[in-house]
mmCIF file with all atom_site columns, C-alpha atoms in Angstrom:
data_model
loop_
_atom_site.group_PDB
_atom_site.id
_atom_site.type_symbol
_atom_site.label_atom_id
_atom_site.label_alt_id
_atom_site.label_comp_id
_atom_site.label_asym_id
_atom_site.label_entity_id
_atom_site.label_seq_id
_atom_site.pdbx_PDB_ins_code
_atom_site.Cartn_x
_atom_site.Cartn_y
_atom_site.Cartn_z
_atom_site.occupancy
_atom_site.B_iso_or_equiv
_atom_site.pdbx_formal_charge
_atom_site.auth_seq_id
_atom_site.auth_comp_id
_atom_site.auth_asym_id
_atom_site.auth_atom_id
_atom_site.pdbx_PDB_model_num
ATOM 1   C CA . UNK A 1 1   ? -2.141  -3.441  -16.294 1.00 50.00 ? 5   UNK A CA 1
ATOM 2   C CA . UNK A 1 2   ? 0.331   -3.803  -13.363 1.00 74.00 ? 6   UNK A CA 1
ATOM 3   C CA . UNK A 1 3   ? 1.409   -7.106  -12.076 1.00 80.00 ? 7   UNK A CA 1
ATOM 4   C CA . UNK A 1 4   ? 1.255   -7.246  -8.254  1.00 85.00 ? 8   UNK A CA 1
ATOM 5   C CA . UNK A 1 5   ? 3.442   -9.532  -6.377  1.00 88.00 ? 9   UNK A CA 1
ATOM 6   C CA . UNK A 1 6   ? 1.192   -11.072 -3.314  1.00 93.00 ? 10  UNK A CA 1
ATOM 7   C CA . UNK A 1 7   ? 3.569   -12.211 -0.494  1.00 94.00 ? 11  UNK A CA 1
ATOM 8   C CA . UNK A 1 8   ? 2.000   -15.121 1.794   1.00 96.00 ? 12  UNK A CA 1
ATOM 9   C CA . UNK A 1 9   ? 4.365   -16.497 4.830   1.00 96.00 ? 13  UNK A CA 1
ATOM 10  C CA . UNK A 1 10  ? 2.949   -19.818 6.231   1.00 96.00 ? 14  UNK A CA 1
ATOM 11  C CA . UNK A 1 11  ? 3.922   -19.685 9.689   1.00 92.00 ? 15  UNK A CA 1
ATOM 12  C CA . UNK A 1 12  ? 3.144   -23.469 11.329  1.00 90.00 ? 16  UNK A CA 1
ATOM 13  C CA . UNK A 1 13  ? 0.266   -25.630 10.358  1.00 90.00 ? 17  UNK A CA 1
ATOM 14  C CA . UNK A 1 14  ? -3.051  -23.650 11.053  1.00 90.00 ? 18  UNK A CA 1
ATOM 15  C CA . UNK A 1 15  ? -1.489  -19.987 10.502  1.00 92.00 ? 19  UNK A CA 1
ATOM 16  C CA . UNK A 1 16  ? -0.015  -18.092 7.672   1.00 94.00 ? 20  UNK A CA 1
ATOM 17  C CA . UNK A 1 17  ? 0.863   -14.091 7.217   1.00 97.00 ? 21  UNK A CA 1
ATOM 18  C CA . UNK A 1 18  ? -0.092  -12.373 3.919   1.00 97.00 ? 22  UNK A CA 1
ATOM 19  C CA . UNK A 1 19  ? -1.631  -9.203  2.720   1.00 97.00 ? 23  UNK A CA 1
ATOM 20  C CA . UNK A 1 20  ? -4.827  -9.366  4.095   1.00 97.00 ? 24  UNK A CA 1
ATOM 21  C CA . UNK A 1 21  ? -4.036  -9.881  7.704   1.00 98.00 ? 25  UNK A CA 1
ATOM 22  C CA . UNK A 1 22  ? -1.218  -6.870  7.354   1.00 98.00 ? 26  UNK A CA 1
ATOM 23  C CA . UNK A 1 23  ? -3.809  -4.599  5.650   1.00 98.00 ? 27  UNK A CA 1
ATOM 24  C CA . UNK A 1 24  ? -6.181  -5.768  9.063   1.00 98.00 ? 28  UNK A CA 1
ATOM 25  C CA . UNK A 1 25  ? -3.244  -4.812  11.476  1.00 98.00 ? 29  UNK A CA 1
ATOM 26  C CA . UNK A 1 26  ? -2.781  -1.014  10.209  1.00 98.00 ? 30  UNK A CA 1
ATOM 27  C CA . UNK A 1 27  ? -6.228  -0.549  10.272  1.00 98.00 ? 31  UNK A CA 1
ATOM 28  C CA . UNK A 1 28  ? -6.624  -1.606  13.978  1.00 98.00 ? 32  UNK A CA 1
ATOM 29  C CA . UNK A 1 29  ? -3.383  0.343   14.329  1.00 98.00 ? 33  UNK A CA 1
ATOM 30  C CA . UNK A 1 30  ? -5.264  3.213   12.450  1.00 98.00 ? 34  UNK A CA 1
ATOM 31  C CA . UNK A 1 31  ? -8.972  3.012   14.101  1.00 96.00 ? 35  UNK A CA 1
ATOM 32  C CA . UNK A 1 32  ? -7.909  1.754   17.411  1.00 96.00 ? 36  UNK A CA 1
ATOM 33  C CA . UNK A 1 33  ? -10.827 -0.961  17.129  1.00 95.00 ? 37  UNK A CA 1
ATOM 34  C CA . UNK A 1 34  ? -11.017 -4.293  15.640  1.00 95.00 ? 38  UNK A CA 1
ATOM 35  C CA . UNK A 1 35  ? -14.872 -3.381  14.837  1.00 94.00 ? 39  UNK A CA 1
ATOM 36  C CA . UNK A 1 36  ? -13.720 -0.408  12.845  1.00 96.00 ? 40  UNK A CA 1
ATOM 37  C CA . UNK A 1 37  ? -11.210 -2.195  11.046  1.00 97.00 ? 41  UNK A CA 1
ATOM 38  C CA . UNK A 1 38  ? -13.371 -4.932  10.173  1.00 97.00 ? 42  UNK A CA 1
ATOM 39  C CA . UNK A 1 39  ? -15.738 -2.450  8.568   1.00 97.00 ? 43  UNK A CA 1
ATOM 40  C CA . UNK A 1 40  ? -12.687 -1.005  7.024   1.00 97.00 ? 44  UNK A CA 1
ATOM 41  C CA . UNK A 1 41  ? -11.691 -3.977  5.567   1.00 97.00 ? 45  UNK A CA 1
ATOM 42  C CA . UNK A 1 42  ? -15.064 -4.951  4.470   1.00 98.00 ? 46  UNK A CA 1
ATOM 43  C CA . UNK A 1 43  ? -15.644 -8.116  6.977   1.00 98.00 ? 47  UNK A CA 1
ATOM 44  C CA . UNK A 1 44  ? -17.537 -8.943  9.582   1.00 97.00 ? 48  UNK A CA 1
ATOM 45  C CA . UNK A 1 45  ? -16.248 -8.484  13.016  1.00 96.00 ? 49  UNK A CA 1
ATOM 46  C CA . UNK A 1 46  ? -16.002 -11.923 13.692  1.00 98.00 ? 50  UNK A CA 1
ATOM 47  C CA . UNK A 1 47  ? -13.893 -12.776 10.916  1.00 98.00 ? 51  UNK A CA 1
ATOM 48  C CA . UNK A 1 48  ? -11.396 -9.932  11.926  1.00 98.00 ? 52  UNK A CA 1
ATOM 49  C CA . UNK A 1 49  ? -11.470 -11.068 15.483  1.00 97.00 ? 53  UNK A CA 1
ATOM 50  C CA . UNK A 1 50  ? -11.014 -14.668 14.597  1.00 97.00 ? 54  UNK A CA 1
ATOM 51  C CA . UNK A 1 51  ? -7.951  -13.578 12.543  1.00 97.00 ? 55  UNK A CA 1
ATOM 52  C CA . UNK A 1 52  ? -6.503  -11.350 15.129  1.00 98.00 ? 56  UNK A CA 1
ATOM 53  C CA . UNK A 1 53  ? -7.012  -14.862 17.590  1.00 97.00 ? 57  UNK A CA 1
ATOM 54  C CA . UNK A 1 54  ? -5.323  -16.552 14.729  1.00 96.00 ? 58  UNK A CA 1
ATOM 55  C CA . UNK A 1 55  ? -2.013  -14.583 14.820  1.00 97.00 ? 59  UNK A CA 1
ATOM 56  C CA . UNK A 1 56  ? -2.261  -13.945 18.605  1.00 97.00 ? 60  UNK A CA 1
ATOM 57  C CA . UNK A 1 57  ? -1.735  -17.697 19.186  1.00 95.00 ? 61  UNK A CA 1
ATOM 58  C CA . UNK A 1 58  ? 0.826   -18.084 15.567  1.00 95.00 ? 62  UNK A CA 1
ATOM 59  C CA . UNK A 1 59  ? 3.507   -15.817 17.522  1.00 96.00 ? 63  UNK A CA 1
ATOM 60  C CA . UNK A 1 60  ? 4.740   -15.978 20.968  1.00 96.00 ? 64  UNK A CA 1
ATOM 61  C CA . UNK A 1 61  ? 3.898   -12.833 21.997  1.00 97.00 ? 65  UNK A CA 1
ATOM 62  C CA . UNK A 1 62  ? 0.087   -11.144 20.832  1.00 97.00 ? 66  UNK A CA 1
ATOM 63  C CA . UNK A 1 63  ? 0.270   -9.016  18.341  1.00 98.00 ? 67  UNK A CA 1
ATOM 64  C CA . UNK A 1 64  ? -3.104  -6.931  19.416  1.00 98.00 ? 68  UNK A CA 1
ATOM 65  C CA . UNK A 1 65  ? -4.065  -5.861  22.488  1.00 97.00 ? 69  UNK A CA 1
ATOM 66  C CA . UNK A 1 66  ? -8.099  -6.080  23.030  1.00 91.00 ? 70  UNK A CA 1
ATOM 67  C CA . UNK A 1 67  ? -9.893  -4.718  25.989  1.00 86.00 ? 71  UNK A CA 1
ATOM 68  C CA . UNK A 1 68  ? -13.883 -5.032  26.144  1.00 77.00 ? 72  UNK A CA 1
ATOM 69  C CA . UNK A 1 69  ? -16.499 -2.893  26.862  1.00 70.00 ? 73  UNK A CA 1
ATOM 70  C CA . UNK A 1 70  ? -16.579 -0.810  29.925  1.00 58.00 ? 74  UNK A CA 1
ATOM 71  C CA . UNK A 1 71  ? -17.831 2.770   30.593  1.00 58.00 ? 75  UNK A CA 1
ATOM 72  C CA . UNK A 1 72  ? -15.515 4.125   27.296  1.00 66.00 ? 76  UNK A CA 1
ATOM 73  C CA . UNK A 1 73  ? -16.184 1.119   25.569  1.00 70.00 ? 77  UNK A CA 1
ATOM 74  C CA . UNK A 1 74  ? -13.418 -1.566  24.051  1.00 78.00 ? 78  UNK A CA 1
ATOM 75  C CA . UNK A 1 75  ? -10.796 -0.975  21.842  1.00 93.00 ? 79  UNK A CA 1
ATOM 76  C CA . UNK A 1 76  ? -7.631  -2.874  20.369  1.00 96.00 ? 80  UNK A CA 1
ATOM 77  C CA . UNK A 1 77  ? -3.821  -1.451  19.671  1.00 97.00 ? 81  UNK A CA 1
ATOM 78  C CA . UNK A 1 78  ? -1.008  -3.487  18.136  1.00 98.00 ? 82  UNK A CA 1
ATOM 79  C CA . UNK A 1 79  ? 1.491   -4.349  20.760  1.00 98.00 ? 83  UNK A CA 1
ATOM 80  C CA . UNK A 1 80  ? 5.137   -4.208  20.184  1.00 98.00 ? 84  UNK A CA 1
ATOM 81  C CA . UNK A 1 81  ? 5.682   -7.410  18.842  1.00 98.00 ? 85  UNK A CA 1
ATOM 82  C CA . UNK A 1 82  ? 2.602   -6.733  16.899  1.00 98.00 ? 86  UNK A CA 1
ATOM 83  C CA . UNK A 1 83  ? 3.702   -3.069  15.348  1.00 98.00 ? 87  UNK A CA 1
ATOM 84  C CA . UNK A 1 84  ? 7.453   -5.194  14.748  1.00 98.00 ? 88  UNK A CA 1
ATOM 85  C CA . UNK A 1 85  ? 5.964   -8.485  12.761  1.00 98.00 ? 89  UNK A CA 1
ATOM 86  C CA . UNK A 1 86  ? 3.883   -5.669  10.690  1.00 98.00 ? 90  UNK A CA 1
ATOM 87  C CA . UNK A 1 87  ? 7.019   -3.624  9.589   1.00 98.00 ? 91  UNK A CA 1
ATOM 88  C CA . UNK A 1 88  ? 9.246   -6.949  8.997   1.00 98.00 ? 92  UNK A CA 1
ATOM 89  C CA . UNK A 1 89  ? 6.108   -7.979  6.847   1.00 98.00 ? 93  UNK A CA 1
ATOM 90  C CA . UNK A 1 90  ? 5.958   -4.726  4.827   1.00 98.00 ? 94  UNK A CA 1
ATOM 91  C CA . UNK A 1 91  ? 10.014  -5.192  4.558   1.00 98.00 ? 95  UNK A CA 1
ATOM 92  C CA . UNK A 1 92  ? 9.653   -8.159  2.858   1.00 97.00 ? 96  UNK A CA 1
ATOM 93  C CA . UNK A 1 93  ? 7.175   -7.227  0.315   1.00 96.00 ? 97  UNK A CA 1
ATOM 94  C CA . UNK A 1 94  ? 8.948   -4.091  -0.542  1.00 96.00 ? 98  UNK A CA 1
ATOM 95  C CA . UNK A 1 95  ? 12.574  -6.443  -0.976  1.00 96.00 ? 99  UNK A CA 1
ATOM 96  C CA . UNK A 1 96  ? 10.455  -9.004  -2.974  1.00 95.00 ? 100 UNK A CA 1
ATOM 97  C CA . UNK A 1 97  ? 8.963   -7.068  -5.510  1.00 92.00 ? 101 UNK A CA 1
ATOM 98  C CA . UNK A 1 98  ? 12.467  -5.087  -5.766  1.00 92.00 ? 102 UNK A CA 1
ATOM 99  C CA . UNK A 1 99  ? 13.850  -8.593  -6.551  1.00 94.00 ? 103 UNK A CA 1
ATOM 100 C CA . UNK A 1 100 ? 11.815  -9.357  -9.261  1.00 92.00 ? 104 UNK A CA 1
ATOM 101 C CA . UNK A 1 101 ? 10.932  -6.190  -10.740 1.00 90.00 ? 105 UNK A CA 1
ATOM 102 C CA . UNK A 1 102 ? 12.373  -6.574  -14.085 1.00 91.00 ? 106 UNK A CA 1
ATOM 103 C CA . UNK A 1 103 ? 10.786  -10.517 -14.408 1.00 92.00 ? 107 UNK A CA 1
ATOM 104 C CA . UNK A 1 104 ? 7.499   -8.605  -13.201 1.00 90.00 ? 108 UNK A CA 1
ATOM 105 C CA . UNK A 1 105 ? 7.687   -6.293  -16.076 1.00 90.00 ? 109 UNK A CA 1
ATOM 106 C CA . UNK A 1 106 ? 8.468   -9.561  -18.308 1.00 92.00 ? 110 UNK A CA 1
ATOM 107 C CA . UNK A 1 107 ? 5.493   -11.141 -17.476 1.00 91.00 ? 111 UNK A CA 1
ATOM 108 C CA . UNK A 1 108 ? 3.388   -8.254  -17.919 1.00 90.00 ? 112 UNK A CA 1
ATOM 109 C CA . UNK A 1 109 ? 4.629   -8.015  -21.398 1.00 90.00 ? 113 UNK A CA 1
ATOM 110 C CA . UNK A 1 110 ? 3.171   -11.111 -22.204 1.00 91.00 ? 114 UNK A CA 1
ATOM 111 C CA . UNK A 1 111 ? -0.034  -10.458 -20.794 1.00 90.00 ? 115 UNK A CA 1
ATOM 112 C CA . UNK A 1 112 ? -3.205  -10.428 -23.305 1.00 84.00 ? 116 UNK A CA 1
ATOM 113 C CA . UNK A 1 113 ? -4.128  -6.895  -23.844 1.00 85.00 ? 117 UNK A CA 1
ATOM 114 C CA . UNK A 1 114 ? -7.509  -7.690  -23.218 1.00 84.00 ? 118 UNK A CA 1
ATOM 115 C CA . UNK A 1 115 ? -7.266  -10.747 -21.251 1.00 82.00 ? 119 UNK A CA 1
ATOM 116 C CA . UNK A 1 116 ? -10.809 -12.748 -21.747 1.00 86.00 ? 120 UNK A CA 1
ATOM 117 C CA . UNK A 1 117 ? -12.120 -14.590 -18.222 1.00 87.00 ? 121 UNK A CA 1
ATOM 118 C CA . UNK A 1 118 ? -12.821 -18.405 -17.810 1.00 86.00 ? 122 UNK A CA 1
ATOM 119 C CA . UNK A 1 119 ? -16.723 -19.568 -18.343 1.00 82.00 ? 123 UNK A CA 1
ATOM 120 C CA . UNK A 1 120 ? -18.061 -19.796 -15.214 1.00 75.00 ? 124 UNK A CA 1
ATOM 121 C CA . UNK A 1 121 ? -21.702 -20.862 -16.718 1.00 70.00 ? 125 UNK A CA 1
ATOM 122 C CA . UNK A 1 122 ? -21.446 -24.691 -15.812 1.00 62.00 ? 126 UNK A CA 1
ATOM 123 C CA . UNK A 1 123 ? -20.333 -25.821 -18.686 1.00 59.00 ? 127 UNK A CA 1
ATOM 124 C CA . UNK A 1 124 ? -17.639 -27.855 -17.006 1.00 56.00 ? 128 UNK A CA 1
ATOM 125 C CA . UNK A 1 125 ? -19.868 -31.515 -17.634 1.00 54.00 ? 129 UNK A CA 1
ATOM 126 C CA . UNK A 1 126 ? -20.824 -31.925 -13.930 1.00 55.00 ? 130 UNK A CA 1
ATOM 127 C CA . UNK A 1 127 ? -24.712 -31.454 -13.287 1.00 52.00 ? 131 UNK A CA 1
ATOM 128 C CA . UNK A 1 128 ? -25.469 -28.022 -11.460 1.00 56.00 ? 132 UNK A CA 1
ATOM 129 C CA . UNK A 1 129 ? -26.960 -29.656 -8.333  1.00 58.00 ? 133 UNK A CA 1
ATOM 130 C CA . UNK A 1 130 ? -25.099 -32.888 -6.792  1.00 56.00 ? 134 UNK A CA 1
ATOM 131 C CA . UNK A 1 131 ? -22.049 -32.362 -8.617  1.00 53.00 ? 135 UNK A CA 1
ATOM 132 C CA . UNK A 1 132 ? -21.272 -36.357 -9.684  1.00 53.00 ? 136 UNK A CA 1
ATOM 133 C CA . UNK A 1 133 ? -23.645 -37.706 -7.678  1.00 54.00 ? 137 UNK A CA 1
ATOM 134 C CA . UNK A 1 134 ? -24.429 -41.189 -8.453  1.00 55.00 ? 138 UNK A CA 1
ATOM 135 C CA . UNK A 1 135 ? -27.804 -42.422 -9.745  1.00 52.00 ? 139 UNK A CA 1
ATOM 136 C CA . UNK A 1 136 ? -29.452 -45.413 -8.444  1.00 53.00 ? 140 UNK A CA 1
ATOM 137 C CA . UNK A 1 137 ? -31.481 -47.649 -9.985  1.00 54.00 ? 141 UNK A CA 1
ATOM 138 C CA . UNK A 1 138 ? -33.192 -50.669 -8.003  1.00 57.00 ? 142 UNK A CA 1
ATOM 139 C CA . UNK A 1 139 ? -33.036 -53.686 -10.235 1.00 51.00 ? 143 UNK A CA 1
#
């Protein structure tokens, strides 16, 4: 087993920068389409274009480029500021996991060799359907 350090930068209330959303930018980067990268990332296109909207308005400057349609159809590039916020990203997560490399290896130590998985078969004491819902009785 490998431990993998996941690197998630909030940046302001309603927007934050992690793996996902860099893995979505090299793809459009890659397949010069958001629909392309969506399938590449296994989401629906909505989803990708609501998280390319996301970081469009998180920075001041868009980090994709969409144009629609037309004759040769649409297609989406990362702009400069874009291509910039992706490598500074990919900086970070290479200088974090250098940083803790030797914890990492630590924890992994410690790690069950064959780690067993929580019950997920409702036996937590709340009913399957209307988790705590009240019951009324008319007196």
């Amino acid at each position: 087993m490998s431990g993998v350090l996941k690197i998630r930068i909030k940046l302001c209330s309603f927007a934050a920068l992690g793996p996902g959303k860099a893995d979505l930018l090299e793809s459009i980067a890659r397949t010069g389409s958001i629909t392309a990268a969506a399938k590449d990332q296994g989401m629906s296109y909505r989803r990708a274009w609501m998280l390319v909207d996301e970081m469009n308005r998180a920075f001041k400057d868009p980090v994709v480029s969409a144009s629609f349609g037309g004759a040769k159809g649409g297609g989406a590039q990362l702009t400069p500021s874009g291509k910039s916020i992706l490598d500074l990203f990919r900086q970070v997560e290479k200088k974090a996991e250098a940083a803790i490399e030797s914890e990492l290896e630590a924890i992994e130590r410690l790690v069950a060799e064959n780690p067993r998985p929580a019950r997920r078969d409702g036996c937590t004491g709340r009913s399957k359907r209307g988790h705590n819902k009240q019951v009324r009785t008319e007196t």
